[in-house]
Amino acid sequence: MGADDKSSRRGRFRSVETKHLEERADFFDALKRLDRRSFLKVASAAFGSVAASGLVTPHSFQPVSIAHADSKSVQPFTFAYISDSHLYKRTVNDRFVNALLRAVDDVNALDPQPDFVFFGGDLAQLGQPEELELGAQILKNLKAPLRVMVGEHDWYYDMGEKWRALFGAPHYSFEHKGAHCVVLNSVVEKDFWTARNMTPMERMKTVAGLDNGVQNSFTVGAEQRAWLESDLKGKPANTPIIVFSHSPLYKLYKPWNFWTDDADEVQAILRRFQNVVVFHGHTHQVLTNRIGNIHFQGFLSTAWPWPYAPEGLPALTVQMGRPDPFNPNDGCGNGICSVHPDGLADIVQNLWNRNPITISRTYTASLGKKDKPEASTRRSF
Ligand SMILES: [Fe+2]
Ligand SMILES: [Fe+2]
């Protein structure tokens, strides 16, 4: 919308709805430009309503202290995470856009900056090219380098065509300061759509739904498992391994697809390493688990919190409390992970509107005997 359009609005009566729609048009107009200056302007407007509630803890999350490395191990480093933004097209929903902007601004305010920012998947809600482009445009404003993982909401409209064009391969590995990091596509489903003659949108909406009895469970799949084995081949057992997977790499609750069907096989490939940490998205909640040598931490969503599954909650999970249904940001957030010389990681879950929860590596390493995280003290609903 041009300056002339804006000035022509002045002095005439406008309904609340019209004002809202005009403000929203300005908001998305500014988003299109998104150089650093316009981003800050748009972002600060987006947080205004949250700050006015008095509940926001702006940029309150900071890395926990980092030990000094010895020469044989990981050089300590931090990465921030943002996950599960579930962006709709801009004409449908701007609340989730505001939330992702807030997360980007939170992370950009960290001092020192993390080594990289990891996005945990479900950037889009219905895999639409416009949703994915909008997300990529917003994430470009991060100061630190970005690494991205795919979620099922990004994939099943066009089977990853747009996502790959924007972000590249859905599974890859990289070395970072002595740690070997692996990113998996853990949302591979067996074909349930061809026999049913589904359109791309029907397929996408089925995968996006819970409890529908139509879709299959997520897997990493034989092809990626073979790739993982060859990727890790020859690495000494004391190499710290960090794995990113969208769904949890264990079996938590099948009806909601909080589940990876071939998790046992993937865990078997990781079993010979002394320390493995798996970070996952998808569950939209504070979730902590350990199975043998593998430590698991879930990421928060910026869009909405899921309730805890009715069964199978890992014993190490310190629950984040039931969010306030009248506060759309409650239970949402982002976080920062600090990787130590032993390859294990502390995670600070930056729950917006609540005190951050720090889950230290000593808590999972001691199987919950030491350093139990302090749960949120705010009211639970
Ligand atoms: Fe999600
Ligand atoms: Fe997901």
mmCIF file of C-alpha atoms and ligand atoms in Angstrom:
data_model
loop_
_atom_site.group_PDB
_atom_site.id
_atom_site.type_symbol
_atom_site.label_atom_id
_atom_site.label_comp_id
_atom_site.label_asym_id
_atom_site.label_seq_id
_atom_site.Cartn_x
_atom_site.Cartn_y
_atom_site.Cartn_z
ATOM 1 C CA MET A 1 0.000 0.000 0.000
ATOM 2 C CA GLY A 2 1.489 3.357 -1.025
ATOM 3 C CA ALA A 3 1.786 6.558 1.035
ATOM 4 C CA ASP A 4 -1.057 8.137 -0.942
ATOM 5 C CA ASP A 5 -3.403 5.315 -0.031
ATOM 6 C CA LYS A 6 -2.487 5.708 3.614
ATOM 7 C CA SER A 7 -3.011 9.488 3.657
ATOM 8 C CA SER A 8 -6.346 9.173 1.863
ATOM 9 C CA ARG A 9 -7.633 7.143 4.815
ATOM 10 C CA ARG A 10 -7.221 10.008 7.238
ATOM 11 C CA GLY A 11 -10.275 11.943 8.239
ATOM 12 C CA ARG A 12 -12.867 9.392 7.136
ATOM 13 C CA PHE A 13 -14.793 7.040 9.354
ATOM 14 C CA ARG A 14 -13.427 3.513 9.428
ATOM 15 C CA SER A 15 -14.895 0.574 11.265
ATOM 16 C CA VAL A 16 -12.800 -1.490 13.641
ATOM 17 C CA GLU A 17 -12.628 -4.265 11.052
ATOM 18 C CA THR A 18 -11.530 -1.887 8.301
ATOM 19 C CA LYS A 19 -8.828 -0.429 10.528
ATOM 20 C CA HIS A 20 -7.624 -3.891 11.382
ATOM 21 C CA LEU A 21 -7.492 -4.932 7.737
ATOM 22 C CA GLU A 22 -5.664 -1.731 6.783
ATOM 23 C CA GLU A 23 -3.130 -2.200 9.558
ATOM 24 C CA ARG A 24 -2.666 -5.766 8.474
ATOM 25 C CA ALA A 25 -2.111 -4.680 4.861
ATOM 26 C CA ASP A 26 0.555 -2.208 6.059
ATOM 27 C CA PHE A 27 2.115 -4.940 8.145
ATOM 28 C CA PHE A 28 2.455 -7.332 5.228
ATOM 29 C CA ASP A 29 3.530 -4.509 2.945
ATOM 30 C CA ALA A 30 6.445 -3.829 5.284
ATOM 31 C CA LEU A 31 7.181 -7.549 5.494
ATOM 32 C CA LYS A 32 7.773 -7.664 1.749
ATOM 33 C CA ARG A 33 10.703 -5.273 2.071
ATOM 34 C CA LEU A 34 12.172 -6.656 5.239
ATOM 35 C CA ASP A 35 15.521 -4.977 5.198
ATOM 36 C CA ARG A 36 16.880 -4.726 8.730
ATOM 37 C CA ARG A 37 15.255 -1.378 9.440
ATOM 38 C CA SER A 38 11.757 -2.300 8.274
ATOM 39 C CA PHE A 39 12.020 -5.639 10.023
ATOM 40 C CA LEU A 40 12.683 -3.941 13.356
ATOM 41 C CA LYS A 41 9.779 -1.579 12.828
ATOM 42 C CA VAL A 42 7.386 -4.373 11.954
ATOM 43 C CA ALA A 43 8.673 -6.639 14.687
ATOM 44 C CA SER A 44 8.382 -4.028 17.431
ATOM 45 C CA ALA A 45 4.784 -3.328 16.381
ATOM 46 C CA ALA A 46 4.085 -7.045 16.528
ATOM 47 C CA PHE A 47 5.375 -7.336 20.095
ATOM 48 C CA GLY A 48 3.619 -4.210 21.305
ATOM 49 C CA SER A 49 0.454 -5.989 22.278
ATOM 50 C CA VAL A 50 2.361 -8.668 24.150
ATOM 51 C CA ALA A 51 4.524 -6.172 26.014
ATOM 52 C CA ALA A 52 1.428 -4.204 26.989
ATOM 53 C CA SER A 53 0.168 -7.209 28.919
ATOM 54 C CA GLY A 54 3.183 -6.887 31.263
ATOM 55 C CA LEU A 55 3.968 -10.570 30.929
ATOM 56 C CA VAL A 56 6.745 -10.519 28.412
ATOM 57 C CA THR A 57 10.281 -11.249 29.570
ATOM 58 C CA PRO A 58 12.125 -9.590 26.721
ATOM 59 C CA HIS A 59 15.305 -11.341 25.699
ATOM 60 C CA SER A 60 15.519 -12.920 29.117
ATOM 61 C CA PHE A 61 17.022 -16.128 27.926
ATOM 62 C CA GLN A 62 20.761 -16.344 27.883
ATOM 63 C CA PRO A 63 23.135 -19.225 27.477
ATOM 64 C CA VAL A 64 24.057 -21.059 30.633
ATOM 65 C CA SER A 65 27.736 -21.016 31.542
ATOM 66 C CA ILE A 66 30.083 -22.904 29.301
ATOM 67 C CA ALA A 67 32.992 -24.990 30.511
ATOM 68 C CA HIS A 68 36.434 -24.746 28.961
ATOM 69 C CA ALA A 69 37.295 -27.364 26.406
ATOM 70 C CA ASP A 70 40.234 -29.666 26.518
ATOM 71 C CA SER A 71 42.058 -30.244 23.274
ATOM 72 C CA LYS A 72 40.570 -33.683 22.524
ATOM 73 C CA SER A 73 36.891 -32.824 22.733
ATOM 74 C CA VAL A 74 34.236 -30.448 21.484
ATOM 75 C CA GLN A 75 34.996 -26.770 21.599
ATOM 76 C CA PRO A 76 31.955 -25.510 23.514
ATOM 77 C CA PHE A 77 29.397 -23.742 21.405
ATOM 78 C CA THR A 78 25.819 -22.589 21.511
ATOM 79 C CA PHE A 79 23.047 -22.675 18.980
ATOM 80 C CA ALA A 80 19.610 -21.146 19.271
ATOM 81 C CA TYR A 81 16.494 -22.886 18.061
ATOM 82 C CA ILE A 82 13.194 -21.748 16.624
ATOM 83 C CA SER A 83 10.625 -24.329 15.625
ATOM 84 C CA ASP A 84 7.131 -25.166 14.416
ATOM 85 C CA SER A 85 5.948 -21.745 13.261
ATOM 86 C CA HIS A 86 3.089 -23.225 11.164
ATOM 87 C CA LEU A 87 2.684 -20.159 8.974
ATOM 88 C CA TYR A 88 -0.489 -19.828 6.985
ATOM 89 C CA LYS A 89 -0.776 -17.655 3.902
ATOM 90 C CA ARG A 90 -0.566 -14.009 4.903
ATOM 91 C CA THR A 91 -4.230 -13.448 4.005
ATOM 92 C CA VAL A 92 -5.357 -16.093 6.497
ATOM 93 C CA ASN A 93 -3.391 -15.648 9.703
ATOM 94 C CA ASP A 94 -0.967 -13.023 10.948
ATOM 95 C CA ARG A 95 -0.741 -14.189 14.572
ATOM 96 C CA PHE A 96 1.715 -16.953 13.748
ATOM 97 C CA VAL A 97 3.693 -14.517 11.575
ATOM 98 C CA ASN A 98 3.994 -12.193 14.578
ATOM 99 C CA ALA A 99 5.149 -15.090 16.716
ATOM 100 C CA LEU A 100 7.925 -16.054 14.294
ATOM 101 C CA LEU A 101 9.023 -12.419 14.083
ATOM 102 C CA ARG A 102 9.173 -12.323 17.847
ATOM 103 C CA ALA A 103 11.366 -15.445 17.918
ATOM 104 C CA VAL A 104 13.735 -14.006 15.302
ATOM 105 C CA ASP A 105 14.003 -10.814 17.302
ATOM 106 C CA ASP A 106 14.606 -12.748 20.556
ATOM 107 C CA VAL A 107 17.446 -14.682 18.972
ATOM 108 C CA ASN A 108 18.935 -11.619 17.281
ATOM 109 C CA ALA A 109 19.070 -9.937 20.701
ATOM 110 C CA LEU A 110 21.284 -12.658 22.194
ATOM 111 C CA ASP A 111 24.719 -11.371 23.120
ATOM 112 C CA PRO A 112 26.951 -13.106 22.292
ATOM 113 C CA GLN A 113 25.238 -14.463 19.228
ATOM 114 C CA PRO A 114 24.896 -18.249 18.938
ATOM 115 C CA ASP A 115 27.093 -20.076 16.410
ATOM 116 C CA PHE A 116 24.003 -20.883 14.377
ATOM 117 C CA VAL A 117 20.223 -20.969 14.596
ATOM 118 C CA PHE A 118 18.440 -24.242 14.001
ATOM 119 C CA PHE A 119 14.902 -24.244 12.654
ATOM 120 C CA GLY A 120 13.133 -27.444 13.735
ATOM 121 C CA GLY A 121 10.531 -27.941 10.968
ATOM 122 C CA ASP A 122 6.848 -27.185 10.303
ATOM 123 C CA LEU A 123 7.708 -23.752 8.975
ATOM 124 C CA ALA A 124 4.426 -23.851 7.007
ATOM 125 C CA GLN A 125 0.963 -25.042 7.983
ATOM 126 C CA LEU A 126 -0.276 -26.561 4.727
ATOM 127 C CA GLY A 127 2.929 -26.799 2.679
ATOM 128 C CA GLN A 128 1.864 -23.974 0.384
ATOM 129 C CA PRO A 129 4.650 -22.304 -1.633
ATOM 130 C CA GLU A 130 3.533 -18.892 -0.303
ATOM 131 C CA GLU A 131 3.719 -20.120 3.306
ATOM 132 C CA LEU A 132 7.220 -21.504 2.842
ATOM 133 C CA GLU A 133 8.397 -18.376 1.024
ATOM 134 C CA LEU A 134 7.032 -16.167 3.790
ATOM 135 C CA GLY A 135 8.890 -18.239 6.377
ATOM 136 C CA ALA A 136 12.154 -18.166 4.417
ATOM 137 C CA GLN A 137 11.817 -14.404 4.038
ATOM 138 C CA ILE A 138 11.413 -13.903 7.795
ATOM 139 C CA LEU A 139 14.222 -16.301 8.742
ATOM 140 C CA LYS A 140 16.587 -14.409 6.420
ATOM 141 C CA ASN A 141 16.620 -11.696 9.063
ATOM 142 C CA LEU A 142 18.500 -13.833 11.557
ATOM 143 C CA LYS A 143 21.963 -12.490 12.256
ATOM 144 C CA ALA A 144 23.511 -15.917 12.881
ATOM 145 C CA PRO A 145 23.771 -18.598 10.152
ATOM 146 C CA LEU A 146 20.622 -20.687 9.717
ATOM 147 C CA ARG A 147 20.230 -24.490 9.524
ATOM 148 C CA VAL A 148 16.815 -25.878 8.624
ATOM 149 C CA MET A 149 14.997 -29.195 9.088
ATOM 150 C CA VAL A 150 11.797 -30.297 7.392
ATOM 151 C CA GLY A 151 8.492 -31.089 9.137
ATOM 152 C CA GLU A 152 5.448 -32.902 7.792
ATOM 153 C CA HIS A 153 3.504 -29.646 7.348
ATOM 154 C CA ASP A 154 6.214 -28.428 4.963
ATOM 155 C CA TRP A 155 6.267 -31.512 2.787
ATOM 156 C CA TYR A 156 3.036 -33.231 1.819
ATOM 157 C CA TYR A 157 1.440 -30.677 -0.496
ATOM 158 C CA ASP A 158 4.099 -30.984 -3.215
ATOM 159 C CA MET A 159 6.259 -33.752 -1.675
ATOM 160 C CA GLY A 160 8.964 -31.305 -0.703
ATOM 161 C CA GLU A 161 9.463 -29.623 -4.073
ATOM 162 C CA LYS A 162 9.231 -26.046 -2.783
ATOM 163 C CA TRP A 163 11.018 -26.812 0.481
ATOM 164 C CA ARG A 164 13.983 -28.335 -1.387
ATOM 165 C CA ALA A 165 14.114 -25.368 -3.751
ATOM 166 C CA LEU A 166 14.378 -23.033 -0.753
ATOM 167 C CA PHE A 167 16.539 -25.032 1.659
ATOM 168 C CA GLY A 168 18.209 -27.921 -0.204
ATOM 169 C CA ALA A 169 18.425 -31.566 0.829
ATOM 170 C CA PRO A 170 16.180 -32.687 3.721
ATOM 171 C CA HIS A 171 18.930 -34.813 5.271
ATOM 172 C CA TYR A 172 22.555 -33.812 5.652
ATOM 173 C CA SER A 173 25.397 -33.731 8.140
ATOM 174 C CA PHE A 174 28.016 -31.223 9.161
ATOM 175 C CA GLU A 175 30.890 -30.897 11.608
ATOM 176 C CA HIS A 176 30.826 -28.152 14.178
ATOM 177 C CA LYS A 177 33.703 -27.532 16.585
ATOM 178 C CA GLY A 178 34.368 -31.250 17.068
ATOM 179 C CA ALA A 179 30.747 -32.433 17.181
ATOM 180 C CA HIS A 180 29.261 -34.397 14.322
ATOM 181 C CA CYS A 181 25.773 -33.065 13.564
ATOM 182 C CA VAL A 182 23.183 -35.010 11.562
ATOM 183 C CA VAL A 183 19.881 -33.668 10.257
ATOM 184 C CA LEU A 184 17.220 -36.239 9.315
ATOM 185 C CA ASN A 185 13.889 -36.169 7.550
ATOM 186 C CA SER A 186 11.937 -38.270 10.037
ATOM 187 C CA VAL A 187 8.470 -37.635 8.570
ATOM 188 C CA VAL A 188 8.602 -40.100 5.681
ATOM 189 C CA GLU A 189 5.206 -41.820 5.311
ATOM 190 C CA LYS A 190 4.262 -44.789 3.185
ATOM 191 C CA ASP A 191 1.959 -43.877 0.293
ATOM 192 C CA PHE A 192 -1.649 -43.811 1.533
ATOM 193 C CA TRP A 193 -2.846 -41.285 -1.065
ATOM 194 C CA THR A 194 -2.456 -42.897 -4.514
ATOM 195 C CA ALA A 195 -4.918 -45.742 -3.915
ATOM 196 C CA ARG A 196 -7.392 -43.214 -2.499
ATOM 197 C CA ASN A 197 -6.916 -40.903 -5.471
ATOM 198 C CA MET A 198 -6.264 -37.911 -3.200
ATOM 199 C CA THR A 199 -5.460 -34.412 -4.441
ATOM 200 C CA PRO A 200 -2.250 -32.799 -3.108
ATOM 201 C CA MET A 201 -4.313 -30.713 -0.669
ATOM 202 C CA GLU A 202 -6.270 -33.743 0.555
ATOM 203 C CA ARG A 203 -2.973 -35.537 1.173
ATOM 204 C CA MET A 204 -1.541 -32.503 2.990
ATOM 205 C CA LYS A 205 -4.613 -32.037 5.179
ATOM 206 C CA THR A 206 -4.655 -35.711 6.081
ATOM 207 C CA VAL A 207 -1.027 -35.598 7.231
ATOM 208 C CA ALA A 208 -1.718 -32.353 9.108
ATOM 209 C CA GLY A 209 -4.578 -33.998 11.026
ATOM 210 C CA LEU A 210 -4.392 -36.166 14.118
ATOM 211 C CA ASP A 211 -6.270 -39.360 14.874
ATOM 212 C CA ASN A 212 -7.664 -39.678 11.340
ATOM 213 C CA GLY A 213 -6.849 -43.371 10.920
ATOM 214 C CA VAL A 214 -5.875 -42.770 7.289
ATOM 215 C CA GLN A 215 -2.226 -41.737 7.299
ATOM 216 C CA ASN A 216 0.698 -43.945 8.241
ATOM 217 C CA SER A 217 3.302 -43.467 10.959
ATOM 218 C CA PHE A 218 6.388 -41.377 10.381
ATOM 219 C CA THR A 219 9.643 -43.128 9.575
ATOM 220 C CA VAL A 220 13.215 -42.234 8.753
ATOM 221 C CA GLY A 221 13.081 -45.021 6.181
ATOM 222 C CA ALA A 222 15.545 -47.622 4.911
ATOM 223 C CA GLU A 223 17.247 -45.280 2.457
ATOM 224 C CA GLN A 224 18.111 -42.650 5.067
ATOM 225 C CA ARG A 225 19.082 -45.272 7.625
ATOM 226 C CA ALA A 226 21.610 -46.650 5.100
ATOM 227 C CA TRP A 227 22.856 -43.088 4.516
ATOM 228 C CA LEU A 228 23.161 -42.529 8.277
ATOM 229 C CA GLU A 229 25.176 -45.697 8.690
ATOM 230 C CA SER A 230 27.606 -44.705 5.975
ATOM 231 C CA ASP A 231 27.766 -41.126 7.279
ATOM 232 C CA LEU A 232 28.820 -42.386 10.723
ATOM 233 C CA LYS A 233 31.088 -45.153 9.436
ATOM 234 C CA GLY A 234 34.608 -45.023 10.810
ATOM 235 C CA LYS A 235 33.825 -42.347 13.387
ATOM 236 C CA PRO A 236 35.338 -43.217 16.766
ATOM 237 C CA ALA A 237 32.858 -44.080 19.536
ATOM 238 C CA ASN A 238 33.862 -40.991 21.513
ATOM 239 C CA THR A 239 32.788 -38.614 18.720
ATOM 240 C CA PRO A 240 29.991 -36.437 20.137
ATOM 241 C CA ILE A 241 26.923 -36.923 17.950
ATOM 242 C CA ILE A 242 24.110 -34.389 17.700
ATOM 243 C CA VAL A 243 21.029 -35.467 15.764
ATOM 244 C CA PHE A 244 18.132 -33.287 14.654
ATOM 245 C CA SER A 245 14.854 -35.000 13.756
ATOM 246 C CA HIS A 246 11.440 -33.409 13.431
ATOM 247 C CA SER A 247 9.467 -36.170 15.165
ATOM 248 C CA PRO A 248 10.921 -37.587 18.385
ATOM 249 C CA LEU A 249 13.245 -40.478 17.538
ATOM 250 C CA TYR A 250 11.407 -42.768 19.912
ATOM 251 C CA LYS A 251 7.886 -44.114 20.358
ATOM 252 C CA LEU A 252 5.826 -41.812 22.521
ATOM 253 C CA TYR A 253 2.167 -41.722 21.406
ATOM 254 C CA LYS A 254 1.102 -43.234 18.113
ATOM 255 C CA PRO A 255 -2.398 -41.733 17.643
ATOM 256 C CA TRP A 256 -0.865 -38.225 17.424
ATOM 257 C CA ASN A 257 2.197 -39.368 15.464
ATOM 258 C CA PHE A 258 4.407 -38.403 18.426
ATOM 259 C CA TRP A 259 6.224 -41.434 17.135
ATOM 260 C CA THR A 260 8.863 -42.616 14.672
ATOM 261 C CA ASP A 261 8.085 -46.117 13.533
ATOM 262 C CA ASP A 262 11.666 -47.205 12.839
ATOM 263 C CA ALA A 263 13.079 -45.412 15.908
ATOM 264 C CA ASP A 264 14.517 -48.681 17.267
ATOM 265 C CA GLU A 265 16.557 -49.211 14.100
ATOM 266 C CA VAL A 266 17.829 -45.615 14.119
ATOM 267 C CA GLN A 267 18.722 -45.860 17.811
ATOM 268 C CA ALA A 268 20.623 -49.082 17.044
ATOM 269 C CA ILE A 269 22.796 -47.192 14.530
ATOM 270 C CA LEU A 270 23.570 -44.562 17.207
ATOM 271 C CA ARG A 271 24.100 -47.077 20.026
ATOM 272 C CA ARG A 272 27.886 -47.473 19.723
ATOM 273 C CA PHE A 273 28.586 -43.795 20.438
ATOM 274 C CA GLN A 274 29.269 -42.667 23.993
ATOM 275 C CA ASN A 275 27.182 -39.501 23.902
ATOM 276 C CA VAL A 276 24.337 -38.736 21.529
ATOM 277 C CA VAL A 277 21.886 -35.854 21.876
ATOM 278 C CA VAL A 278 18.752 -35.783 19.728
ATOM 279 C CA PHE A 279 16.879 -32.497 19.384
ATOM 280 C CA HIS A 280 13.404 -32.722 17.913
ATOM 281 C CA GLY A 281 10.488 -30.474 17.008
ATOM 282 C CA HIS A 282 6.886 -31.550 16.349
ATOM 283 C CA THR A 283 5.705 -32.062 19.944
ATOM 284 C CA HIS A 284 5.476 -28.315 20.777
ATOM 285 C CA GLN A 285 6.296 -28.769 24.477
ATOM 286 C CA VAL A 286 9.085 -29.239 27.014
ATOM 287 C CA LEU A 287 9.925 -32.917 26.646
ATOM 288 C CA THR A 288 13.027 -34.666 28.006
ATOM 289 C CA ASN A 289 13.974 -38.291 27.647
ATOM 290 C CA ARG A 290 16.965 -40.573 27.745
ATOM 291 C CA ILE A 291 17.205 -44.062 26.258
ATOM 292 C CA GLY A 292 20.597 -45.657 26.977
ATOM 293 C CA ASN A 293 23.305 -43.423 25.540
ATOM 294 C CA ILE A 294 20.825 -41.172 23.716
ATOM 295 C CA HIS A 295 19.559 -37.947 25.315
ATOM 296 C CA PHE A 296 16.437 -36.343 23.839
ATOM 297 C CA GLN A 297 15.196 -32.763 24.068
ATOM 298 C CA GLY A 298 12.041 -31.393 22.444
ATOM 299 C CA PHE A 299 11.745 -27.896 21.016
ATOM 300 C CA LEU A 300 8.948 -25.444 21.785
ATOM 301 C CA SER A 301 6.724 -24.157 19.000
ATOM 302 C CA THR A 302 6.219 -20.467 18.266
ATOM 303 C CA ALA A 303 2.620 -21.145 17.144
ATOM 304 C CA TRP A 304 0.823 -23.184 19.811
ATOM 305 C CA PRO A 305 1.619 -25.693 22.587
ATOM 306 C CA TRP A 306 0.315 -29.246 22.353
ATOM 307 C CA PRO A 307 -1.015 -30.827 25.532
ATOM 308 C CA TYR A 308 1.006 -33.740 26.864
ATOM 309 C CA ALA A 309 0.096 -37.109 25.402
ATOM 310 C CA PRO A 310 -2.260 -39.122 27.635
ATOM 311 C CA GLU A 311 0.295 -41.923 28.012
ATOM 312 C CA GLY A 312 3.980 -42.599 27.527
ATOM 313 C CA LEU A 313 5.352 -39.325 28.922
ATOM 314 C CA PRO A 314 9.101 -39.870 29.474
ATOM 315 C CA ALA A 315 10.025 -40.038 33.166
ATOM 316 C CA LEU A 316 12.648 -37.276 32.863
ATOM 317 C CA THR A 317 10.161 -34.728 31.519
ATOM 318 C CA VAL A 318 9.560 -31.767 33.807
ATOM 319 C CA GLN A 319 6.212 -30.543 32.587
ATOM 320 C CA MET A 320 5.851 -26.993 31.372
ATOM 321 C CA GLY A 321 2.404 -26.474 32.931
ATOM 322 C CA ARG A 322 -0.884 -26.161 31.128
ATOM 323 C CA PRO A 323 -0.954 -22.917 29.174
ATOM 324 C CA ASP A 324 -3.503 -20.189 29.642
ATOM 325 C CA PRO A 325 -6.136 -20.680 26.912
ATOM 326 C CA PHE A 326 -6.827 -16.935 26.913
ATOM 327 C CA ASN A 327 -3.227 -16.046 26.135
ATOM 328 C CA PRO A 328 -2.259 -17.225 22.651
ATOM 329 C CA ASN A 329 1.483 -16.943 23.334
ATOM 330 C CA ASP A 330 1.464 -18.906 26.574
ATOM 331 C CA GLY A 331 3.263 -22.230 26.218
ATOM 332 C CA CYS A 332 5.035 -21.037 23.077
ATOM 333 C CA GLY A 333 8.664 -19.997 22.827
ATOM 334 C CA ASN A 334 12.117 -20.712 21.525
ATOM 335 C CA GLY A 335 15.417 -21.622 23.166
ATOM 336 C CA ILE A 336 19.138 -21.994 23.230
ATOM 337 C CA CYS A 337 21.333 -25.074 23.510
ATOM 338 C CA SER A 338 24.850 -25.089 24.910
ATOM 339 C CA VAL A 339 27.010 -27.994 23.824
ATOM 340 C CA HIS A 340 29.783 -28.931 26.266
ATOM 341 C CA PRO A 341 33.158 -30.585 25.670
ATOM 342 C CA ASP A 342 31.676 -34.016 26.460
ATOM 343 C CA GLY A 343 29.163 -33.545 23.636
ATOM 344 C CA LEU A 344 26.151 -33.310 25.964
ATOM 345 C CA ALA A 345 24.017 -30.197 25.919
ATOM 346 C CA ASP A 346 22.112 -27.909 28.248
ATOM 347 C CA ILE A 347 18.901 -26.510 26.858
ATOM 348 C CA VAL A 348 17.198 -23.320 27.993
ATOM 349 C CA GLN A 349 13.536 -23.455 27.064
ATOM 350 C CA ASN A 350 12.504 -19.842 26.695
ATOM 351 C CA LEU A 351 8.802 -20.111 27.414
ATOM 352 C CA TRP A 352 7.274 -16.800 26.464
ATOM 353 C CA ASN A 353 5.331 -15.300 29.392
ATOM 354 C CA ARG A 354 6.837 -17.744 31.882
ATOM 355 C CA ASN A 355 10.197 -18.253 33.529
ATOM 356 C CA PRO A 356 12.637 -20.072 31.264
ATOM 357 C CA ILE A 357 13.263 -23.724 32.169
ATOM 358 C CA THR A 358 16.891 -24.864 32.060
ATOM 359 C CA ILE A 359 17.518 -28.571 31.580
ATOM 360 C CA SER A 360 21.177 -29.227 32.183
ATOM 361 C CA ARG A 361 23.145 -32.125 30.768
ATOM 362 C CA THR A 362 23.895 -33.292 34.309
ATOM 363 C CA TYR A 363 20.155 -33.896 34.800
ATOM 364 C CA THR A 364 19.856 -36.300 31.874
ATOM 365 C CA ALA A 365 23.343 -37.758 32.469
ATOM 366 C CA SER A 366 22.353 -38.680 36.057
ATOM 367 C CA LEU A 367 18.977 -40.035 34.909
ATOM 368 C CA GLY A 368 17.221 -37.360 36.907
ATOM 369 C CA LYS A 369 19.153 -37.765 40.168
ATOM 370 C CA LYS A 370 20.981 -34.428 39.924
ATOM 371 C CA ASP A 371 20.030 -30.864 39.008
ATOM 372 C CA LYS A 372 16.302 -31.351 38.509
ATOM 373 C CA PRO A 373 15.005 -28.409 36.462
ATOM 374 C CA GLU A 374 12.795 -25.898 38.182
ATOM 375 C CA ALA A 375 9.361 -25.995 36.661
ATOM 376 C CA SER A 376 7.437 -22.851 35.863
ATOM 377 C CA THR A 377 5.961 -21.103 38.881
ATOM 378 C CA ARG A 378 3.259 -19.328 36.946
ATOM 379 C CA ARG A 379 -0.320 -20.490 37.225
ATOM 380 C CA SER A 380 -1.218 -23.629 35.302
ATOM 381 C CA PHE A 381 -4.622 -23.983 33.683
HETATM 382 FE FE FE B 1 4.443 -28.719 14.486
HETATM 383 FE FE FE B 2 5.224 -31.699 12.938
#
